[in-house]
PDB file of C-alpha atoms in Angstrom:
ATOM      1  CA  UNK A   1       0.000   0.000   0.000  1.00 85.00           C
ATOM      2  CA  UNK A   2       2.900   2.537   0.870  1.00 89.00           C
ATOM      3  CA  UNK A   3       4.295   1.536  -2.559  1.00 88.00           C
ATOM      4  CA  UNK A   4       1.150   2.563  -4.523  1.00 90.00           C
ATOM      5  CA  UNK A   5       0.712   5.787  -2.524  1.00 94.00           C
ATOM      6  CA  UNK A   6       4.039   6.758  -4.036  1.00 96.00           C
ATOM      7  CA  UNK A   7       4.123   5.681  -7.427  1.00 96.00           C
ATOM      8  CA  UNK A   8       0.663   5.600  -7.908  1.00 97.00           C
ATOM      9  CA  UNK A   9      -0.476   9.105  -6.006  1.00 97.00           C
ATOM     10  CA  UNK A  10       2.882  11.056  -5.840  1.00 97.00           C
ATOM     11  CA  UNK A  11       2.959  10.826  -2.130  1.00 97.00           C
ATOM     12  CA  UNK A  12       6.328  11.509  -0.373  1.00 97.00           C
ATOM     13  CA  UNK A  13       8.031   8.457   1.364  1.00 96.00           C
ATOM     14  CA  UNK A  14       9.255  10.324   4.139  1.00 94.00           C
ATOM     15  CA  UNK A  15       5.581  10.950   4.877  1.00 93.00           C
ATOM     16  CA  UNK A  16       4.223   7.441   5.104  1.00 95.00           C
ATOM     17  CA  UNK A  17       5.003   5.103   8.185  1.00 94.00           C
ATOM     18  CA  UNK A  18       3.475   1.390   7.749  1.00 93.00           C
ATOM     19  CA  UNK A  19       1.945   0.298  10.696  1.00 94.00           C
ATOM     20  CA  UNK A  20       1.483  -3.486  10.334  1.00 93.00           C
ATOM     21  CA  UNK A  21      -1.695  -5.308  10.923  1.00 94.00           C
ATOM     22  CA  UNK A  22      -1.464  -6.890  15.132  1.00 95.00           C
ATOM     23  CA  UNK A  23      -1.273 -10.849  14.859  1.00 96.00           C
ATOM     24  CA  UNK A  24      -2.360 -12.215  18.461  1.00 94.00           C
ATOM     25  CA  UNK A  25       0.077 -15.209  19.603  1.00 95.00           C
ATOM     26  CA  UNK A  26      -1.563 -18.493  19.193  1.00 97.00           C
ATOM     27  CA  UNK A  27      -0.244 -22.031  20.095  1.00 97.00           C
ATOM     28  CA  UNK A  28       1.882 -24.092  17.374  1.00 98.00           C
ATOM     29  CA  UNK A  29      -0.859 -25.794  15.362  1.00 98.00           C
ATOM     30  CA  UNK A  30      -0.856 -29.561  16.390  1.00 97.00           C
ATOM     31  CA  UNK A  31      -1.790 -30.818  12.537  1.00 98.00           C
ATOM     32  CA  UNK A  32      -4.647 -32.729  11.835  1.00 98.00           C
ATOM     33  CA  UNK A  33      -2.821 -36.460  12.663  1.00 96.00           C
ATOM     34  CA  UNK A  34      -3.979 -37.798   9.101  1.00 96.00           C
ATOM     35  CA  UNK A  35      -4.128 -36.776   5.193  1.00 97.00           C
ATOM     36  CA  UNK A  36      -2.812 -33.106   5.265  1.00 98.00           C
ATOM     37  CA  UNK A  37      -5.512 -31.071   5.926  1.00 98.00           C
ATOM     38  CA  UNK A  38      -5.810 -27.720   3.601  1.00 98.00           C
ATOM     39  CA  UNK A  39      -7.358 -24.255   5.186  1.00 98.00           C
ATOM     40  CA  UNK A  40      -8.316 -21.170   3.284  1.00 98.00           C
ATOM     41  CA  UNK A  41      -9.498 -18.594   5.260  1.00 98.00           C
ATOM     42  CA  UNK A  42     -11.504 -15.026   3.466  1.00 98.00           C
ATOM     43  CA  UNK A  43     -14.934 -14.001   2.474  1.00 98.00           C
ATOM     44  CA  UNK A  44     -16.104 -16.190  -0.618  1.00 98.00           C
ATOM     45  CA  UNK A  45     -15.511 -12.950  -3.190  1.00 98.00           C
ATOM     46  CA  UNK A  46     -13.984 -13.465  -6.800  1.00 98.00           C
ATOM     47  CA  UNK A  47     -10.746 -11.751  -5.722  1.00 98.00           C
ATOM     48  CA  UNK A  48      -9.885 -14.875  -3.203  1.00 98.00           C
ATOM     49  CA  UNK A  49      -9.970 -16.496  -6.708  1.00 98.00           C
ATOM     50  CA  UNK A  50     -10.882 -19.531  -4.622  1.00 98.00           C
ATOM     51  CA  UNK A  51     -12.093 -20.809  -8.351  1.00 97.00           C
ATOM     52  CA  UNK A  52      -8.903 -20.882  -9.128  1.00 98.00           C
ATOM     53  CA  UNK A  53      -7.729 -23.117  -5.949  1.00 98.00           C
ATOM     54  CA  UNK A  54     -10.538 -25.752  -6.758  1.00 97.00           C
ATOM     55  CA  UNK A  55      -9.358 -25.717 -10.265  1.00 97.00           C
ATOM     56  CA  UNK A  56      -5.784 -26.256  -8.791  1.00 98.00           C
ATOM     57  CA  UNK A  57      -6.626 -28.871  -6.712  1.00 97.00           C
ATOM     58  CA  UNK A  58      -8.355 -30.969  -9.297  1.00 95.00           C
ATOM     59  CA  UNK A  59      -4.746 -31.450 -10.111  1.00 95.00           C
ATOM     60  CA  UNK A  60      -4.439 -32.937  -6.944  1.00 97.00           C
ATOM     61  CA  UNK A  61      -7.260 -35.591  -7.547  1.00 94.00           C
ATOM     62  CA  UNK A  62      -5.144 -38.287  -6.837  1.00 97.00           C
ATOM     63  CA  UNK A  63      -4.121 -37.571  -4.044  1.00 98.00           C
ATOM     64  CA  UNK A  64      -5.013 -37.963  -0.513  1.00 97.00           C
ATOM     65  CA  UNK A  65      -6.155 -34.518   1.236  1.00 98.00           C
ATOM     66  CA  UNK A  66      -9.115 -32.225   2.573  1.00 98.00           C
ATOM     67  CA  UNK A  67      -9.810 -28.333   2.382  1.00 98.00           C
ATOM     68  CA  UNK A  68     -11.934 -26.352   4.305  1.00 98.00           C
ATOM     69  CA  UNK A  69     -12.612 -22.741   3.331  1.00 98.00           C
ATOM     70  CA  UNK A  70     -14.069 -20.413   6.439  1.00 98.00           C
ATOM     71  CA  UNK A  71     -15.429 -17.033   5.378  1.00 98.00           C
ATOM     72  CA  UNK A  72     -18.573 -15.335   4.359  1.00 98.00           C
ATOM     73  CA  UNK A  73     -20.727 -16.825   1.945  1.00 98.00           C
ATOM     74  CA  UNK A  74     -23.085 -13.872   1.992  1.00 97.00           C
ATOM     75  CA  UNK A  75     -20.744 -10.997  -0.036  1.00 97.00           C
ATOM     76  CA  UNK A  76     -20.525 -12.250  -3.218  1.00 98.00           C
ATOM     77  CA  UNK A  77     -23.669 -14.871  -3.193  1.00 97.00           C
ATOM     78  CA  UNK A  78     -23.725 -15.788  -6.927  1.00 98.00           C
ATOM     79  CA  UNK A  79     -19.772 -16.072  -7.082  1.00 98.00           C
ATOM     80  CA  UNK A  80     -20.295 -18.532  -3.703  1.00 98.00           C
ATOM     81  CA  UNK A  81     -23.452 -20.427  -5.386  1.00 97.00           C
ATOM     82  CA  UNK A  82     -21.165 -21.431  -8.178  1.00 96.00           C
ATOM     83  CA  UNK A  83     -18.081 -22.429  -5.887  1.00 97.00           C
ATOM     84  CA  UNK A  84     -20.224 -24.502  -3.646  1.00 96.00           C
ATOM     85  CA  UNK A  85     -21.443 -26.392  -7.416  1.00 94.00           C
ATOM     86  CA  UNK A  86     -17.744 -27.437  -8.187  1.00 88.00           C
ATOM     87  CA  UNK A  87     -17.049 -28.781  -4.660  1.00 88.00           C
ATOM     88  CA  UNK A  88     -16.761 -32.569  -3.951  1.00 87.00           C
ATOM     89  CA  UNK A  89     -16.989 -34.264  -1.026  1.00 90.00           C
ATOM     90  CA  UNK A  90     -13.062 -33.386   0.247  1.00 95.00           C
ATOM     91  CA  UNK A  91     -14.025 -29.559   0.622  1.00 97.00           C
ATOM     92  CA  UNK A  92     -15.986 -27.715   2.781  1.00 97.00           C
ATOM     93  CA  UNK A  93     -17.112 -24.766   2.941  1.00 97.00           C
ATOM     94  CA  UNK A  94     -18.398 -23.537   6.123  1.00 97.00           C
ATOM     95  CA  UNK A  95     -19.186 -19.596   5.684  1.00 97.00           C
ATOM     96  CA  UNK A  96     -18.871 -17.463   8.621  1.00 97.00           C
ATOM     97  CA  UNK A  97     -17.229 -19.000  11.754  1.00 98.00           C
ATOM     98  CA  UNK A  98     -16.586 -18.126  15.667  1.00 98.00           C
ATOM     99  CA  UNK A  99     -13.612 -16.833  16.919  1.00 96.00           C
ATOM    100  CA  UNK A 100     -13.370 -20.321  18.947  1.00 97.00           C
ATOM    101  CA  UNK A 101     -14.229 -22.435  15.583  1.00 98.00           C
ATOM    102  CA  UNK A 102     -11.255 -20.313  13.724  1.00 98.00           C
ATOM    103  CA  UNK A 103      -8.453 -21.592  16.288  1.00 97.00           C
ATOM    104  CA  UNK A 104      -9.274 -24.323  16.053  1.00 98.00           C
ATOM    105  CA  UNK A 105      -9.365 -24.409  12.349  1.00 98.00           C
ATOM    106  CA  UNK A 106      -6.308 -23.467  12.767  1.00 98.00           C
ATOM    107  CA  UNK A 107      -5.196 -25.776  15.365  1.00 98.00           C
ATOM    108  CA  UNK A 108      -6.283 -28.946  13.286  1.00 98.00           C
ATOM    109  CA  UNK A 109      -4.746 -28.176   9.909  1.00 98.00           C
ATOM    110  CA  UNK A 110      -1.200 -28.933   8.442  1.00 98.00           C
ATOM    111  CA  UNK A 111      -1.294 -26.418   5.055  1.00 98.00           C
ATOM    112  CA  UNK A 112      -2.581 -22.833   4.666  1.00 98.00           C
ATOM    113  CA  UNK A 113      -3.660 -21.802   1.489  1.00 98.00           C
ATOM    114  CA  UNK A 114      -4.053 -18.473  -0.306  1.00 98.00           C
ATOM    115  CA  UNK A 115      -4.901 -17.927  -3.525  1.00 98.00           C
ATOM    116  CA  UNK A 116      -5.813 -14.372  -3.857  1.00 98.00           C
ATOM    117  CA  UNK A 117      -5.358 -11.822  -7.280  1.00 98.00           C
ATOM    118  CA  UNK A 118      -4.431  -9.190  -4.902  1.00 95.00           C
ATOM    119  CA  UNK A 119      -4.104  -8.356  -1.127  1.00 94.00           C
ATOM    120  CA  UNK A 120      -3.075  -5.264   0.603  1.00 88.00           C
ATOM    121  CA  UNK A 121      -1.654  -7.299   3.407  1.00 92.00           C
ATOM    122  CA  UNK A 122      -3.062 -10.295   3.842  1.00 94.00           C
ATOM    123  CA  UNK A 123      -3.694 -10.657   7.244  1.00 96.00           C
ATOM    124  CA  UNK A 124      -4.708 -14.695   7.530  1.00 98.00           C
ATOM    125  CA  UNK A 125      -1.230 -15.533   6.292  1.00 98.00           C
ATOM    126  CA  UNK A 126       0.195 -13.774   9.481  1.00 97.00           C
ATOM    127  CA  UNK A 127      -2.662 -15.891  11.934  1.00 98.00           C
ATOM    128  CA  UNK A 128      -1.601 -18.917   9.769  1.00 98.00           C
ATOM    129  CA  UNK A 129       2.234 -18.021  10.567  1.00 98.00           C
ATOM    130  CA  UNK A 130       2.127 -17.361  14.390  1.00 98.00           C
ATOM    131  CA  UNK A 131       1.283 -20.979  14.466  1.00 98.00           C
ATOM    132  CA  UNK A 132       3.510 -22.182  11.813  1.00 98.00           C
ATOM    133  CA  UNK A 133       1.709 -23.393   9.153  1.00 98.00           C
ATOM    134  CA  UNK A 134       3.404 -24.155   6.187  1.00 98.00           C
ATOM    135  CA  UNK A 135       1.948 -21.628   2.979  1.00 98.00           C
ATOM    136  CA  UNK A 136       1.144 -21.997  -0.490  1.00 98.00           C
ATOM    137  CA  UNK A 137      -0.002 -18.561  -1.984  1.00 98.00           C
ATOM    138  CA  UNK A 138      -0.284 -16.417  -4.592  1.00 98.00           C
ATOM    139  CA  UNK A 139       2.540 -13.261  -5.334  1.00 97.00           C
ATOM    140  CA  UNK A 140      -1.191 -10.912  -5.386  1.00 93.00           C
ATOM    141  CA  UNK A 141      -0.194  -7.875  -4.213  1.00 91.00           C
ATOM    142  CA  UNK A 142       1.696  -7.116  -0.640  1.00 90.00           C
ATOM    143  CA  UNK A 143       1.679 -11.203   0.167  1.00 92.00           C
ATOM    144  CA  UNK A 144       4.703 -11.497  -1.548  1.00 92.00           C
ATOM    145  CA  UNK A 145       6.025  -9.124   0.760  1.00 92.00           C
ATOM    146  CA  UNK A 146       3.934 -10.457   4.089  1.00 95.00           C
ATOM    147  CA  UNK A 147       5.204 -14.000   4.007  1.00 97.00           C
ATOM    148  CA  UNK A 148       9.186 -14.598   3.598  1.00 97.00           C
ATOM    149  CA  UNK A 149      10.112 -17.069   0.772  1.00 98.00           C
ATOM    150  CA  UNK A 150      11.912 -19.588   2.728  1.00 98.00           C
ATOM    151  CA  UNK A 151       7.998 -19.897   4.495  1.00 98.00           C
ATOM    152  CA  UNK A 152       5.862 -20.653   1.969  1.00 98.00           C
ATOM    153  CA  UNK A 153       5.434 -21.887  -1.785  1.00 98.00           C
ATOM    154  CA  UNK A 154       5.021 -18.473  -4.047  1.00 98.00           C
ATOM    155  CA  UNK A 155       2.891 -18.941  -7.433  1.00 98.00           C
ATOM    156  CA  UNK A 156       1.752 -16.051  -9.643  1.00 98.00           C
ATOM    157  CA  UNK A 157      -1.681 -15.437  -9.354  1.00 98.00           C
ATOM    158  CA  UNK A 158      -4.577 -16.598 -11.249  1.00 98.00           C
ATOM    159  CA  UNK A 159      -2.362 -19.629 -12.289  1.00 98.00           C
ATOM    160  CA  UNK A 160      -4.341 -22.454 -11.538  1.00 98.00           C
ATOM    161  CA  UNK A 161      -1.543 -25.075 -13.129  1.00 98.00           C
ATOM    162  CA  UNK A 162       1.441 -23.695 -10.936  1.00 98.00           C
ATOM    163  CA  UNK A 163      -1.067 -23.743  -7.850  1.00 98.00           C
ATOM    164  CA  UNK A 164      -1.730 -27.209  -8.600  1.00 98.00           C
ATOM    165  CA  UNK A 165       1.821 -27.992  -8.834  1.00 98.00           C
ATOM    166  CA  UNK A 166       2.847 -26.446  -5.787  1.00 98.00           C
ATOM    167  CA  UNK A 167       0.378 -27.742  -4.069  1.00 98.00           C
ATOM    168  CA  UNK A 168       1.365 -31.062  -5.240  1.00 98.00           C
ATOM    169  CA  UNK A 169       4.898 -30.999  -4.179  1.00 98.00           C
ATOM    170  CA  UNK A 170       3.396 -29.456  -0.154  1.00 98.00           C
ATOM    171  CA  UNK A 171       0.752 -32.328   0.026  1.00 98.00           C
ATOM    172  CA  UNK A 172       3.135 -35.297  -0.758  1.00 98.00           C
ATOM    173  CA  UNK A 173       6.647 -33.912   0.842  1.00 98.00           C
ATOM    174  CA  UNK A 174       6.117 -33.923   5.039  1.00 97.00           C
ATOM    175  CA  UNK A 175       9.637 -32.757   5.121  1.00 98.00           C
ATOM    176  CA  UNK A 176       9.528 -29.558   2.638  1.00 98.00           C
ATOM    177  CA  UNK A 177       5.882 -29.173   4.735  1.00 98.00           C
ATOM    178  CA  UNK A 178       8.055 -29.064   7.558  1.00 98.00           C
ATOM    179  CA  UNK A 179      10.573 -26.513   6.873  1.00 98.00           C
ATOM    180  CA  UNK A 180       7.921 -24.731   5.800  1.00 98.00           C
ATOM    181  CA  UNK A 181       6.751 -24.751   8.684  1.00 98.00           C
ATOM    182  CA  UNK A 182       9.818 -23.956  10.969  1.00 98.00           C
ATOM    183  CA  UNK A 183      10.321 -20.706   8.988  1.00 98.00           C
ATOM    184  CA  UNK A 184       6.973 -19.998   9.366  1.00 98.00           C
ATOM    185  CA  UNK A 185       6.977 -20.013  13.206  1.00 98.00           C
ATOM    186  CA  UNK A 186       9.801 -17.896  13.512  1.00 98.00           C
ATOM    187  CA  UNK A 187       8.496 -15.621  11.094  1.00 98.00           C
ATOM    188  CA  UNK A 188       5.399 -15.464  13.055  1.00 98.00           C
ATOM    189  CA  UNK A 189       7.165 -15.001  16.211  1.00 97.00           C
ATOM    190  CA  UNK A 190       8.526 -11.545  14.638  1.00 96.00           C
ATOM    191  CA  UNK A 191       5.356  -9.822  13.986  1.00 97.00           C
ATOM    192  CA  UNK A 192       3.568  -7.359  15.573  1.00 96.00           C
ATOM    193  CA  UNK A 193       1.240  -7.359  18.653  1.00 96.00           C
ATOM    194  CA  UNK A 194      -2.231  -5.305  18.297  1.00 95.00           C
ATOM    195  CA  UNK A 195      -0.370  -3.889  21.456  1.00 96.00           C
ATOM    196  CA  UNK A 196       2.836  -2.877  19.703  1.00 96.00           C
ATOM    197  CA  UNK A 197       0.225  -1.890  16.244  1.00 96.00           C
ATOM    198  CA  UNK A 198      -1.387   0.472  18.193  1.00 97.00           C
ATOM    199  CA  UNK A 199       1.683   2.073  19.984  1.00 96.00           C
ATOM    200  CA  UNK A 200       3.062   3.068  16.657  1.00 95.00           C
ATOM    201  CA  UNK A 201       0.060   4.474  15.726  1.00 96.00           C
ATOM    202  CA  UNK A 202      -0.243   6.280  18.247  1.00 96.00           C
ATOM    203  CA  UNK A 203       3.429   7.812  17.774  1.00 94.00           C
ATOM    204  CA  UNK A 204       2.636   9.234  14.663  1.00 94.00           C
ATOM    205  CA  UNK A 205      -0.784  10.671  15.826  1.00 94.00           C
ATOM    206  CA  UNK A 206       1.360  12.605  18.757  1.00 94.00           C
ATOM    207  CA  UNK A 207       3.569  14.180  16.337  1.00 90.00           C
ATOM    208  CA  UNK A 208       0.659  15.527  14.116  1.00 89.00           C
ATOM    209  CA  UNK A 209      -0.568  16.891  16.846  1.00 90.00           C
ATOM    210  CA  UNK A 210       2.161  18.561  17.911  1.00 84.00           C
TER     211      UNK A 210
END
């Protein structure tokens, strides 16, 4: 976003301070203890491009795995009418969910997945990393920047064949799953509180008004 504010709007970079999105600290997710489980998490909108994950994963046919996608069916209804057509019996989606229901989403899964055109941020990916998933994403946007490489498995976006494909290579190697993962965790570890989020802004609200 501070990157489009300059080149896009002329805006100074000494002017701008980024004040990343707060990621509460969560327990290490514990896995699901069978297939690898898959988790999207985002409202069921076109720019998810969660078409494009279910296209990607019909790659992935042969093997042995399970998705569940938690966000809002309600925002895009037609777009999520057409998803929930496509889906077979090894993905769910489940619309709207509780704080409770999320961590444990969370808790009981052994990929995160992201397959977003574009995200200012992506704030999931930094949930998914405080408990050291291992990521397969999409370059849309500021996630290339959110998640570090050695964390996750980077595809351009909107291609459903390199999804598949890296996909592929996360569901059937637990050890590239699990580096994945360790990088994840201490990449997680590094982030921002809402504490420390809200301290900086505050800063820069002090010296306006001054």
């Amino acid at each position: 976003t501070k990157q489009i504010l300059i080149s896009d709007y002329g805006v100074e970079a000494q002017r701008i301070t980024v004040a990343l999105p707060g990621t509460d600290r969560a327990p290490r997710a514990q896995g699901s203890g069978g297939a690898p489980h898959l988790l999207a998490v985002g409202s069921v909108v076109p720019r998810k491009a969660y078409d494009v994950l279910l296209q990607a994963l019909k790659r992935c046919g042969d093997l042995d795995w399970s998705l569940t996608i938690a966000g809002s069916l309600e925002r895009a209804p037609d777009y999520a009418q057409k998803l929930l057509a496509q889906a077979n019996d090894r993905t769910r989606f489940v619309g709207e969910v509780s704080d409770a229901e999320l961590k444990e989403l969370y808790a009981r899964s052994d990929l995160f997945v992201m397959s977003s055109h574009f995200e200012g941020y992506g704030m999931v990916l930094g949930e998914a990393m405080v408990r050291g998933l291992p990521i397969v994403m999409t370059r849309g946007g500021a996630m290339v920047d959110t998640v570090p490489d050695v964390a996750a498995l980077k595809v351009a976006p909107g291609d459903a064949s390199a999804l598949g494909i890296a996909l592929r290579q996360a569901i059937t190697d637990r050890a590239l799953r699990q580096s994945l993962s360790d990088a994840s965790y201490a990449a997680g570890q590094a982030l921002p509180t809402w504490d420390e989020t809200a301290q900086r802004i505050a800063h820069v609200l002090e010296g306006v008004a001054r």
